[in-house]
mmCIF file of C-alpha atoms in Angstrom:
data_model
loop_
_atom_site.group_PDB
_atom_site.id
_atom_site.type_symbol
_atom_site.label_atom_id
_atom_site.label_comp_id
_atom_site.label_asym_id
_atom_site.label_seq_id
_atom_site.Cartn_x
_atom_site.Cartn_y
_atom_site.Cartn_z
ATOM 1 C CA UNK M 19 1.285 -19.348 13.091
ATOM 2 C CA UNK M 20 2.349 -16.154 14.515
ATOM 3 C CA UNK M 21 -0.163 -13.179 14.321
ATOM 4 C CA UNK M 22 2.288 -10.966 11.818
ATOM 5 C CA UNK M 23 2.096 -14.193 9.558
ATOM 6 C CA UNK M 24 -1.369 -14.427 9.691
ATOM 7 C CA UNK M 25 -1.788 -10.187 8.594
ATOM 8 C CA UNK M 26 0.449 -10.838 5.895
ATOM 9 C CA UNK M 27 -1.641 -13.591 4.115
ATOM 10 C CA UNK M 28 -4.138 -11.634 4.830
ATOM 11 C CA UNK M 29 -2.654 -8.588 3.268
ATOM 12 C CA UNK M 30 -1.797 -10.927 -0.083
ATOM 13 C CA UNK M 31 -5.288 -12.251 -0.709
ATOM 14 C CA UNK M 32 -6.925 -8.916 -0.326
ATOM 15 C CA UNK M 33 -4.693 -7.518 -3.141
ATOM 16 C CA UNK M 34 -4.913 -10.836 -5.225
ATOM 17 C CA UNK M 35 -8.800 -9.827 -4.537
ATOM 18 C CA UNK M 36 -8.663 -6.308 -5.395
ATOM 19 C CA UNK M 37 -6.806 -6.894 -8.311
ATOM 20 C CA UNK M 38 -8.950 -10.223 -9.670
ATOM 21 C CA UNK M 39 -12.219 -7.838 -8.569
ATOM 22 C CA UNK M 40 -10.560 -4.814 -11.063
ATOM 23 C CA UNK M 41 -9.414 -7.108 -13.743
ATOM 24 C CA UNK M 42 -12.937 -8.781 -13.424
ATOM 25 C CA UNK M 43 -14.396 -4.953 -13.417
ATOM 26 C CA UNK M 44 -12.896 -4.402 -16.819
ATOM 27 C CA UNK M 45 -13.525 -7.482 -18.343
ATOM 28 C CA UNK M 46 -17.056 -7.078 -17.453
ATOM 29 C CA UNK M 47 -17.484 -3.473 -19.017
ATOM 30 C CA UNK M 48 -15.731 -4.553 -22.179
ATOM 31 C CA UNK M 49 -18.313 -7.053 -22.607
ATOM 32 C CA UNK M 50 -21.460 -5.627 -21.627
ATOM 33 C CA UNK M 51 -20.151 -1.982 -23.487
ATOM 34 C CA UNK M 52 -19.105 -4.012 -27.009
ATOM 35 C CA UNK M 53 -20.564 -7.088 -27.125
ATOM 36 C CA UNK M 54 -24.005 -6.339 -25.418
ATOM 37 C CA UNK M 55 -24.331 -2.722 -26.120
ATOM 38 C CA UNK M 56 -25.285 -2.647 -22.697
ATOM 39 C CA UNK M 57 -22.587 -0.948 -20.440
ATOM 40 C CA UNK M 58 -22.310 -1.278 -16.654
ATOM 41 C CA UNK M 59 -22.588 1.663 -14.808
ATOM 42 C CA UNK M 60 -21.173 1.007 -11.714
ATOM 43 C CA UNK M 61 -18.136 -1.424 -13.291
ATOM 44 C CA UNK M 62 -15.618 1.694 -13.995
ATOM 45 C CA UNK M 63 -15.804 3.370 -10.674
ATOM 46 C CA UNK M 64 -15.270 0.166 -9.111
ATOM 47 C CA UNK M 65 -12.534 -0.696 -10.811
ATOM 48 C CA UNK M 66 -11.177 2.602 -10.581
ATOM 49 C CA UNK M 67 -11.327 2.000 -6.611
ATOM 50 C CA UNK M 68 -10.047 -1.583 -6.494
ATOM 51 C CA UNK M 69 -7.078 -0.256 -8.285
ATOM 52 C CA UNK M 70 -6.249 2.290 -5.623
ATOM 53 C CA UNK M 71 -6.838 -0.647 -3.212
ATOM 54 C CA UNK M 72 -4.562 -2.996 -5.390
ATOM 55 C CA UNK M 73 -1.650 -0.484 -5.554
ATOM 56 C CA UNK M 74 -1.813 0.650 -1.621
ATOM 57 C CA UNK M 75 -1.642 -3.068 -0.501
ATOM 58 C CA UNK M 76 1.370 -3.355 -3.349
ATOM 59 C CA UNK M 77 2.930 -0.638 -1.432
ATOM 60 C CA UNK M 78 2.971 -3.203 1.789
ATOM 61 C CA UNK M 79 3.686 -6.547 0.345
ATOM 62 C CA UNK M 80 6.683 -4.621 -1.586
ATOM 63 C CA UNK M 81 7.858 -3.105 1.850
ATOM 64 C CA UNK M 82 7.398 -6.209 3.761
ATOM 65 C CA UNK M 83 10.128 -8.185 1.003
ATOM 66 C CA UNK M 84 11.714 -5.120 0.547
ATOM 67 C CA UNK M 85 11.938 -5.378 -2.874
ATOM 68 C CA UNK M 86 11.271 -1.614 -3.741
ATOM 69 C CA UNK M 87 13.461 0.024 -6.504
ATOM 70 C CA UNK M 88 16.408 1.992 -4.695
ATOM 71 C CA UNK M 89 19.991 2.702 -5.729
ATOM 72 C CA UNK M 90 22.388 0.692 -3.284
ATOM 73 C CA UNK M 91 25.696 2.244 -4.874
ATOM 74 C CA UNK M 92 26.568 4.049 -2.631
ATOM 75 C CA UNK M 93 25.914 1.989 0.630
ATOM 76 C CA UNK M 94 27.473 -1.042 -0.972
ATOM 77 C CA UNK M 95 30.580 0.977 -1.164
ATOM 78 C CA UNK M 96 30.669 2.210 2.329
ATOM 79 C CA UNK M 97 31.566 0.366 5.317
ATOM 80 C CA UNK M 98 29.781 -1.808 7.336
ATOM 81 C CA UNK M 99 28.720 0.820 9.660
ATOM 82 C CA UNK M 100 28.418 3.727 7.117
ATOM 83 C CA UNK M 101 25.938 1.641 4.817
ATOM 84 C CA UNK M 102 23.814 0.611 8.079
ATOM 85 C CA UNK M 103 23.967 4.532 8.737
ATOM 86 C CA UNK M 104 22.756 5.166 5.400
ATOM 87 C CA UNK M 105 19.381 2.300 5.466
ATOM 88 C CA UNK M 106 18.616 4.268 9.040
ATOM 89 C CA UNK M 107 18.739 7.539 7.859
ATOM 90 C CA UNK M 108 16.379 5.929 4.989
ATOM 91 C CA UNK M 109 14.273 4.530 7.003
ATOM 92 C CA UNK M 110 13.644 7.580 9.097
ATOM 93 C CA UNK M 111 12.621 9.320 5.996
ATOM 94 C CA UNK M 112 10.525 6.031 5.935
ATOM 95 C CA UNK M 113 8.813 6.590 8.998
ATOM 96 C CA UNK M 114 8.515 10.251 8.779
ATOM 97 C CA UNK M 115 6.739 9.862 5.352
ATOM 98 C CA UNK M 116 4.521 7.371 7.005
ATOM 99 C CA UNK M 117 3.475 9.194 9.678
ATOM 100 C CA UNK M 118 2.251 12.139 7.647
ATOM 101 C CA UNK M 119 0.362 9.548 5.660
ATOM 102 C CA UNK M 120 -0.780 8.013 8.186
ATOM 103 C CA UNK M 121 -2.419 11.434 9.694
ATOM 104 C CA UNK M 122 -3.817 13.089 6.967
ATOM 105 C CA UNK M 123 -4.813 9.679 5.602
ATOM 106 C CA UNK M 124 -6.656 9.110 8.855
ATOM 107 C CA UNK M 125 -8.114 13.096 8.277
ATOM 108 C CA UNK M 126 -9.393 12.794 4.441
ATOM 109 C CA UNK M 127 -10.906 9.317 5.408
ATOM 110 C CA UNK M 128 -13.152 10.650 7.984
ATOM 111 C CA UNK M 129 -14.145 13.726 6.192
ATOM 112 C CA UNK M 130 -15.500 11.758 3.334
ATOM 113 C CA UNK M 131 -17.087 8.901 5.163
ATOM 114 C CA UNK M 132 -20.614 10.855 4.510
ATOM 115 C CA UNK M 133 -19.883 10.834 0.674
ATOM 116 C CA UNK M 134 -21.246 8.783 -1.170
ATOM 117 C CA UNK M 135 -19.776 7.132 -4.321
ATOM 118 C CA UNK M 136 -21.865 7.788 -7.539
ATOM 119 C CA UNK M 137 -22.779 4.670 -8.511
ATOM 120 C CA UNK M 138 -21.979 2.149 -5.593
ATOM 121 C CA UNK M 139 -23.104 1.212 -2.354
ATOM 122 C CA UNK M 140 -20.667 2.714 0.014
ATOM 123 C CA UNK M 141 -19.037 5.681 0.794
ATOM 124 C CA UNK M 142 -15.753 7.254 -0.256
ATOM 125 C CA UNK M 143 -14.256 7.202 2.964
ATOM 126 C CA UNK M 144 -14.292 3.444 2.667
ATOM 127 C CA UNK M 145 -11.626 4.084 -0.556
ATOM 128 C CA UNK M 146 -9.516 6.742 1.476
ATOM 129 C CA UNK M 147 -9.115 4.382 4.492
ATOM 130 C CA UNK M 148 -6.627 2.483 2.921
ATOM 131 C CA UNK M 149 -4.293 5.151 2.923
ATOM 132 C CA UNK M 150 -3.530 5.437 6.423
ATOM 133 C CA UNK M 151 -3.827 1.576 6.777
ATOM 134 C CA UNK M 152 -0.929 0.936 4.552
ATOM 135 C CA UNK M 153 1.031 3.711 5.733
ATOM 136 C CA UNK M 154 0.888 2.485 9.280
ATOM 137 C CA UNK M 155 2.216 -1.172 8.205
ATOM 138 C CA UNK M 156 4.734 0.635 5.820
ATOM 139 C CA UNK M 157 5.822 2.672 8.925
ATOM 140 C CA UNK M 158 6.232 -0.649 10.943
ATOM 141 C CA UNK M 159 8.063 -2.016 8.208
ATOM 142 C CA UNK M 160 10.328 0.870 8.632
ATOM 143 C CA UNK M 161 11.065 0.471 12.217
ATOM 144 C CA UNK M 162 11.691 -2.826 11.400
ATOM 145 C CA UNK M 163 14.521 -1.705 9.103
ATOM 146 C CA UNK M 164 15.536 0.993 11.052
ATOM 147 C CA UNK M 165 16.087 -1.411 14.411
ATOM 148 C CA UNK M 166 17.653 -3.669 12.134
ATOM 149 C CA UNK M 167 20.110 -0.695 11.092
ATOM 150 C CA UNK M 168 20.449 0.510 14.376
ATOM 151 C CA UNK M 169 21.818 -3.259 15.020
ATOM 152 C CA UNK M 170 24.534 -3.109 12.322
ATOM 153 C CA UNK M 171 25.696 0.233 13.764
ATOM 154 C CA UNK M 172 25.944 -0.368 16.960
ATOM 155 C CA UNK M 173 27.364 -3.795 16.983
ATOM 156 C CA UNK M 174 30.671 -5.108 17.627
ATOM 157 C CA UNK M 175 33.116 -3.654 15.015
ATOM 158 C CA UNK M 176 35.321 -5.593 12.632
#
């Protein structure tokens, strides 16, 4: 199995993870709140965090099978080479947005790696440093596309 098969089932049972750990989260403050009159303290921030998790890695596994929402009109419209100008110029936006993710994802992460959550066991840089993780496989993603432009543009014409 080749290693960029092996990151993306990784990739899909963390975020079947962090989701089952937030829907789990929930679940468990709903019955300790209501039916135990006993509420978890440290359930809600947890869930709170898994969610940001959940939603980051989302942002991957939808770029991977690019199945984000966009508006094709226009490129469907255009020739060949015109619609493979329009995904590059897309995914250059792509990689650009990326990129600043990736930095000042990398930046916030390491400022807050000495605080503390309230009620948990780790620190809050731990729930920033997805940010620049996902933008960095988002921004491969986008090279990806953009090569795969860059192919469509460049070759032979009809």
């Amino acid at each position: 199995m080749a290693a960029s098969r092996v990151v993306d089932r990784v990739v899909d049972w963390v975020a079947v993870v962090a989701f089952a750990g937030m829907f789990a989260c929930v679940l468990g403050q709903v019955v300790f709140r209501y039916f135990l009159g006993a509420p978890l303290v440290w359930s809600d921030e947890l869930a709170r965090y898994l969610f940001v998790w959940a939603s980051f890695l989302g942002w991957i596994i939808a770029a991977r099978r690019r199945s984000h929402l966009s508006i094709d009109m226009l490129t469907t419209r255009l020739p060949a080479r015109g619609g493979a100008a329009l995904r590059a110029l897309g995914a250059l936006c792509g990689i650009a947005f990326a990129a600043l993710l990736v930095f000042y994802g990398w930046r916030i992460a390491a400022r807050n790696l000495d605080v503390d959550t309230t009620t948990l066991f780790f620190s809050q840089g731990v729930v920033y440093a997805i940010v620049p993780v996902a933008a960095l496989a988002v921004g491969l993603y986008a090279i990806a596309d953009l090569r795969a432009a860059l192919r469509t543009f460049l070759g032979p014409r009809p």
